[in-house]
XYZ file of C-alpha atoms in Angstrom:
71
model
C 34.612 20.799 -56.739
C 35.780 19.772 -53.248
C 37.653 16.625 -53.318
C 35.505 13.345 -53.281
C 32.167 15.624 -53.945
C 30.249 14.058 -56.456
C 28.833 16.729 -59.571
C 25.424 16.657 -57.963
C 26.490 17.034 -54.543
C 28.141 19.984 -55.790
C 25.472 21.415 -57.940
C 23.373 20.963 -54.888
C 25.788 23.028 -52.570
C 27.146 25.920 -55.164
C 22.881 26.624 -55.934
C 23.021 27.170 -52.578
C 25.936 29.189 -51.552
C 25.888 31.334 -54.893
C 21.642 32.415 -55.461
C 20.011 30.623 -52.371
C 18.140 27.576 -53.722
C 18.275 23.806 -53.389
C 17.609 21.846 -56.486
C 15.016 18.980 -56.025
C 14.423 17.636 -58.889
C 17.213 17.869 -62.097
C 18.859 16.670 -65.171
C 21.740 16.390 -66.788
C 21.559 17.998 -70.051
C 25.479 18.039 -71.188
C 28.826 18.608 -70.700
C 31.331 20.636 -72.498
C 35.528 20.665 -72.522
C 37.398 23.760 -72.941
C 40.371 25.535 -72.291
C 42.038 29.187 -72.014
C 44.015 30.184 -74.606
C 47.732 29.812 -73.411
C 46.704 27.406 -70.402
C 46.933 23.763 -71.002
C 44.451 22.724 -68.515
C 41.173 21.459 -69.792
C 38.171 22.532 -67.663
C 34.760 20.443 -67.743
C 31.617 21.908 -67.352
C 28.266 20.144 -66.667
C 25.087 21.865 -67.669
C 21.814 20.801 -65.623
C 18.130 21.707 -66.169
C 16.483 22.419 -62.659
C 12.744 21.450 -62.684
C 11.960 22.068 -59.146
C 13.793 23.450 -56.384
C 13.306 25.071 -52.502
C 14.181 28.606 -51.798
C 13.937 32.008 -53.583
C 16.466 33.093 -56.318
C 18.996 36.029 -55.231
C 21.485 37.890 -57.043
C 25.009 37.214 -56.154
C 28.531 38.251 -57.304
C 28.851 35.240 -59.249
C 25.486 35.237 -61.183
C 21.791 37.316 -61.773
C 19.518 34.868 -62.100
C 16.880 35.149 -64.950
C 13.977 33.017 -66.406
C 13.495 31.909 -69.885
C 10.714 30.277 -71.354
C 11.775 27.281 -72.955
C 8.276 26.216 -74.164
């Protein structure tokens, strides 16, 4: 996240930069905290369910988009 940026704005920016989509309707579904062995820094990860977006998902170095059936 950038300084002063909200979690929701970071979500929108990162998704546009990394896979080419802009979330329009989304909801937070969870948060986890963890740390890597040997590193005292605690990291926090927020999980969102994207219900609607614009753009076409594309692969990037960071991720390979994949559809999952959640029904």
